[in-house]
PDB file of C-alpha atoms in Angstrom:
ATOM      1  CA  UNK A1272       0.000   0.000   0.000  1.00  0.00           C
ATOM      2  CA  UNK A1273       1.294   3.605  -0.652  1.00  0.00           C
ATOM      3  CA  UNK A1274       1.620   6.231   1.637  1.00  0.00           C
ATOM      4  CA  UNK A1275       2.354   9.866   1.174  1.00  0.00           C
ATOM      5  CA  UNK A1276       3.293  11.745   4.223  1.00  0.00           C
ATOM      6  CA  UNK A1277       3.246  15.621   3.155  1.00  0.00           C
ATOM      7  CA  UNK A1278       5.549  17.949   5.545  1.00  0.00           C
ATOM      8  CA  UNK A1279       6.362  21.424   5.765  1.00  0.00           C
ATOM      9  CA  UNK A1280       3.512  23.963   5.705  1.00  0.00           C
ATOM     10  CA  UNK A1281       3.360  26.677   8.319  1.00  0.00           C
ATOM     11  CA  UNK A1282       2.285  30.437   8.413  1.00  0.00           C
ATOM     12  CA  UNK A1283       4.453  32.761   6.001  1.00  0.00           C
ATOM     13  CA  UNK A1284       3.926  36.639   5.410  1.00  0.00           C
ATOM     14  CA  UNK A1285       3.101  37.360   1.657  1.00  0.00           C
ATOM     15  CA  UNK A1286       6.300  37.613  -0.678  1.00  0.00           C
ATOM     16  CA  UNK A1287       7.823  34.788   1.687  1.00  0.00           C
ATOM     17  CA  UNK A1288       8.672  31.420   0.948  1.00  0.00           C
ATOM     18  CA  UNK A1289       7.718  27.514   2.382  1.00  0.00           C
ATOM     19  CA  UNK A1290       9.448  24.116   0.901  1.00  0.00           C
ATOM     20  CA  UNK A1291       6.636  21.550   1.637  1.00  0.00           C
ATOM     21  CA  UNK A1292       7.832  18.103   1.158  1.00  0.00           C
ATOM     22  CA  UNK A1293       6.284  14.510   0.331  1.00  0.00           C
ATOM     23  CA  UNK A1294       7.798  11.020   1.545  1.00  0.00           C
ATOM     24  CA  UNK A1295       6.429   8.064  -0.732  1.00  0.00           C
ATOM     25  CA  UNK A1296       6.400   4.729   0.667  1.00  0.00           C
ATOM     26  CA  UNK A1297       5.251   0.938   0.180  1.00  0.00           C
ATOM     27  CA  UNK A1298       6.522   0.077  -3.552  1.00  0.00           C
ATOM     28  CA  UNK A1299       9.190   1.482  -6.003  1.00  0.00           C
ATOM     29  CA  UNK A1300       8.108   4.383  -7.425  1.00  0.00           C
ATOM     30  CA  UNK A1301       9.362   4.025 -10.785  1.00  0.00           C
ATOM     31  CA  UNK A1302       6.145   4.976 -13.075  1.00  0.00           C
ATOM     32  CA  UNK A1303       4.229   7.573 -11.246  1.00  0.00           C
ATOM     33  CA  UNK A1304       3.350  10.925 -11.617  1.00  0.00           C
ATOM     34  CA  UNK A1305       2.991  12.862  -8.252  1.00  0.00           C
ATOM     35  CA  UNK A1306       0.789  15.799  -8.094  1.00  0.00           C
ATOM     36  CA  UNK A1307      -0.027  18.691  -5.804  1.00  0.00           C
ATOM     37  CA  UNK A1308      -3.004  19.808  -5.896  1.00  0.00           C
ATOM     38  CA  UNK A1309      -4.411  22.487  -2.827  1.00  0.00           C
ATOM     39  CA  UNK A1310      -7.627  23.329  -1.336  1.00  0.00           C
ATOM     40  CA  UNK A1311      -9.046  26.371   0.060  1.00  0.00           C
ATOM     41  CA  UNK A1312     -11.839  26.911   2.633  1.00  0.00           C
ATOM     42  CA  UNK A1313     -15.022  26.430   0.708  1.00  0.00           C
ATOM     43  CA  UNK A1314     -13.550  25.385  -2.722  1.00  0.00           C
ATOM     44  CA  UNK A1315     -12.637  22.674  -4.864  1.00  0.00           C
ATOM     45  CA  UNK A1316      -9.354  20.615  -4.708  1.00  0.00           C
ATOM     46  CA  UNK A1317      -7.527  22.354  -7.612  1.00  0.00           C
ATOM     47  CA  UNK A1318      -4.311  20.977  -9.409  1.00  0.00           C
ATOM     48  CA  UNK A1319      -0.845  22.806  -8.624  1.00  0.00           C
ATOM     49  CA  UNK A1320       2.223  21.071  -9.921  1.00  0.00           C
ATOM     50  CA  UNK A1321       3.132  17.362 -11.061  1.00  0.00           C
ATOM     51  CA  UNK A1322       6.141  15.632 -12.085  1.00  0.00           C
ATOM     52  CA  UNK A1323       7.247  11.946 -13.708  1.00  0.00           C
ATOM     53  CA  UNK A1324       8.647   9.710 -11.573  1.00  0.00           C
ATOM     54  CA  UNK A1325      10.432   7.366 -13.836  1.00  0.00           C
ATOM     55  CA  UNK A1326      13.856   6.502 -15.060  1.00  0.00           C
ATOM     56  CA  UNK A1327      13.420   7.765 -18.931  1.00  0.00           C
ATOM     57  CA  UNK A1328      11.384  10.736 -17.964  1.00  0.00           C
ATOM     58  CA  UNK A1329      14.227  13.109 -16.435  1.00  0.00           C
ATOM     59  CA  UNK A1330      11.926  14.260 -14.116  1.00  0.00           C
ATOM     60  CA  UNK A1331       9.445  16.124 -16.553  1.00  0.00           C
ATOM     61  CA  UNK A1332       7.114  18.992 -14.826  1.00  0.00           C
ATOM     62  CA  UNK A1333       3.709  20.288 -15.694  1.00  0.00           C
ATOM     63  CA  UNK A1334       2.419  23.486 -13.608  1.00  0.00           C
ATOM     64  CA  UNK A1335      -0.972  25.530 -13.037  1.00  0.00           C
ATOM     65  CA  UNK A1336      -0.393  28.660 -14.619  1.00  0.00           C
ATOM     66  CA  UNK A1337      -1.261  30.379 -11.269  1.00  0.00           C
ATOM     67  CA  UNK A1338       1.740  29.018  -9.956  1.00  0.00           C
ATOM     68  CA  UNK A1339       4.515  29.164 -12.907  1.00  0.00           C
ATOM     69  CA  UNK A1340       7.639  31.359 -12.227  1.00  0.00           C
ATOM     70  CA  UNK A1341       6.854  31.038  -8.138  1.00  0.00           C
ATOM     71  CA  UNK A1342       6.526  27.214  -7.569  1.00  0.00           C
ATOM     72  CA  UNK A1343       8.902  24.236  -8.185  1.00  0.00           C
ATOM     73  CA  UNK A1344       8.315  20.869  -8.003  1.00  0.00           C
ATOM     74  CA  UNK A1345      11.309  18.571  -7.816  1.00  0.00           C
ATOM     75  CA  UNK A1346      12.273  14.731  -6.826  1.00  0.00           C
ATOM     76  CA  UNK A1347      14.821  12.751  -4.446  1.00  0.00           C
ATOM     77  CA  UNK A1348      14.801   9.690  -5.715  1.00  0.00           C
ATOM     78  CA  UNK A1349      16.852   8.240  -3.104  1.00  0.00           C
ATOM     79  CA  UNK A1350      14.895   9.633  -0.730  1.00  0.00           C
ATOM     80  CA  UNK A1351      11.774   8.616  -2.187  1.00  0.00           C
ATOM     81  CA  UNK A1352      10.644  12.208  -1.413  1.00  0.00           C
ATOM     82  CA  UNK A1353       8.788  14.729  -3.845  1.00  0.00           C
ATOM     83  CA  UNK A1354       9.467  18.639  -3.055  1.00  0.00           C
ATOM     84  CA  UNK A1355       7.467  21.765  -3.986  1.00  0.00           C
ATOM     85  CA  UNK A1356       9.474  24.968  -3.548  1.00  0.00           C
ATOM     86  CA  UNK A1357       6.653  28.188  -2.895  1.00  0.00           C
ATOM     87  CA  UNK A1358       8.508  31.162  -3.211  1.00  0.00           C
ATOM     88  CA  UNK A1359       6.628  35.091  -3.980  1.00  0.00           C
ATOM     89  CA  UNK A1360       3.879  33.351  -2.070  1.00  0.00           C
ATOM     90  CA  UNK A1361       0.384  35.103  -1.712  1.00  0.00           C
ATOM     91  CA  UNK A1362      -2.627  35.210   0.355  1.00  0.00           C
ATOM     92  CA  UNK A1363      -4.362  33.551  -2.247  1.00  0.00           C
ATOM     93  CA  UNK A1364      -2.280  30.705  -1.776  1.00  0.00           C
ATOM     94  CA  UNK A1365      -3.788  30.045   1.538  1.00  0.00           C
ATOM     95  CA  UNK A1366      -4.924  26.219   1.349  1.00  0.00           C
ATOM     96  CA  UNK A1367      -4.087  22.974   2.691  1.00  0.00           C
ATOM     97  CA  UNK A1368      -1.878  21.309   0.362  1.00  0.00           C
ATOM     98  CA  UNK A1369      -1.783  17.711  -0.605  1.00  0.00           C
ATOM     99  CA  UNK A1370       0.503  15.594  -2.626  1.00  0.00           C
ATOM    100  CA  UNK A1371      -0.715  12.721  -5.026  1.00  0.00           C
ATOM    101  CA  UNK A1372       0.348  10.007  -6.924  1.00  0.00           C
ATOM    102  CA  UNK A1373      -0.832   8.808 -10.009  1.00  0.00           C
ATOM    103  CA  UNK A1374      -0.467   5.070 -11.094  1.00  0.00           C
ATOM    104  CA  UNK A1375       0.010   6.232 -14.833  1.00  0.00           C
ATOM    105  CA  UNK A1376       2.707   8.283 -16.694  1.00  0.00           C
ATOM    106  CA  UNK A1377       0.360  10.281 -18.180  1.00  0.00           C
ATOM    107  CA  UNK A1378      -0.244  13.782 -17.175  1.00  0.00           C
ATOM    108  CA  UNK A1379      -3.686  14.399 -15.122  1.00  0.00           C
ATOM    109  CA  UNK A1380      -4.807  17.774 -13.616  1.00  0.00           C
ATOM    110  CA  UNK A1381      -7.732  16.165 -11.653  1.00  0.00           C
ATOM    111  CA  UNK A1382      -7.836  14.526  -8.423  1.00  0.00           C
ATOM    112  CA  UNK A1383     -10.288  11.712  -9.274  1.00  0.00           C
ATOM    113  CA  UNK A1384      -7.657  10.557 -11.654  1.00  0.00           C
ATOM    114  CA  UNK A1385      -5.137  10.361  -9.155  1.00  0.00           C
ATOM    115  CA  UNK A1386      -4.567   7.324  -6.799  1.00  0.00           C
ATOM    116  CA  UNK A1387      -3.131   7.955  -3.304  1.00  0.00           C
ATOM    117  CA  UNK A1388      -3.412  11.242  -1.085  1.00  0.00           C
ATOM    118  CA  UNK A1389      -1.678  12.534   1.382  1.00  0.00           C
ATOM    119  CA  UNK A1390      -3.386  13.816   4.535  1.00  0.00           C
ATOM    120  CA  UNK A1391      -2.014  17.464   3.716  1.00  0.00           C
ATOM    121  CA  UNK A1392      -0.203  20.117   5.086  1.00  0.00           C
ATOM    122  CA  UNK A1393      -2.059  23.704   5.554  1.00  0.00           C
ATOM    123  CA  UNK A1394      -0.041  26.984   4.449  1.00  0.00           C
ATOM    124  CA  UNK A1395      -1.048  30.267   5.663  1.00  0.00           C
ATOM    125  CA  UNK A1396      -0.013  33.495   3.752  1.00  0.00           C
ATOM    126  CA  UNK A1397      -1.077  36.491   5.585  1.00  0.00           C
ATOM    127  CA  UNK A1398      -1.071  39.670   4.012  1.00  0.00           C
TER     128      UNK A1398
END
């Protein structure tokens, strides 16, 4: 069984920055793509960031365009560990955050398509 264990979130001032980070456990990760997706108070669970997780994929990305020039998403594959680097961050931003991974190496922006969840991490921007 997999489990994603998200880390990392916390209460930032806007323009600040938070590293959240996602350990993957329970099989070898070698053709998956893990996602981020976030959810605000009273909204749907929107898509953030995703990249490959396989040997031939170099670690391809995909991002919201909300996020693009501020966020990175990066991998450890040692560490079996999936990263995403907020940085300009905004009060918009405010959400719990989860991580995701997909059984398929084929990009997916919604969460229904994904497999496994996290149990999140909230990040506070305050303005």
């Amino acid at each position: 069984q997999v489990q994603l264990v998200e880390s990392g979130g916390g209460l930032v001032q806007a323009g600040g920055s938070l590293r959240l980070s996602c350990i993957a456990s329970g099989r070898t990760f070698s053709r998956y793509v893990m996602g981020w997706f976030r959810q605000a108070p009273g909204k749907e669970r929107e898509f953030v960031a995703a990249i490959w997780w396989s040997t031939w994929t170099a670690g391809r990305t995909y991002y919201e365009d909300f996020v693009k020039g501020r966020f990175a998403i990066s991998r450890d594959n040692a560490k079996n560990t999936v990263y995403l680097q907020m940085n300009s961050l905004k009060p918009e931003d405010t959400a719990v955050y989860y991580c995701a991974a997909r059984g398929q190496l084929t990009l997916a922006t919604i969460a229904s398509e994904y497999d496994y969840w996290g149990q999140g991490t909230q990040v506070t921007v305050s303005s």
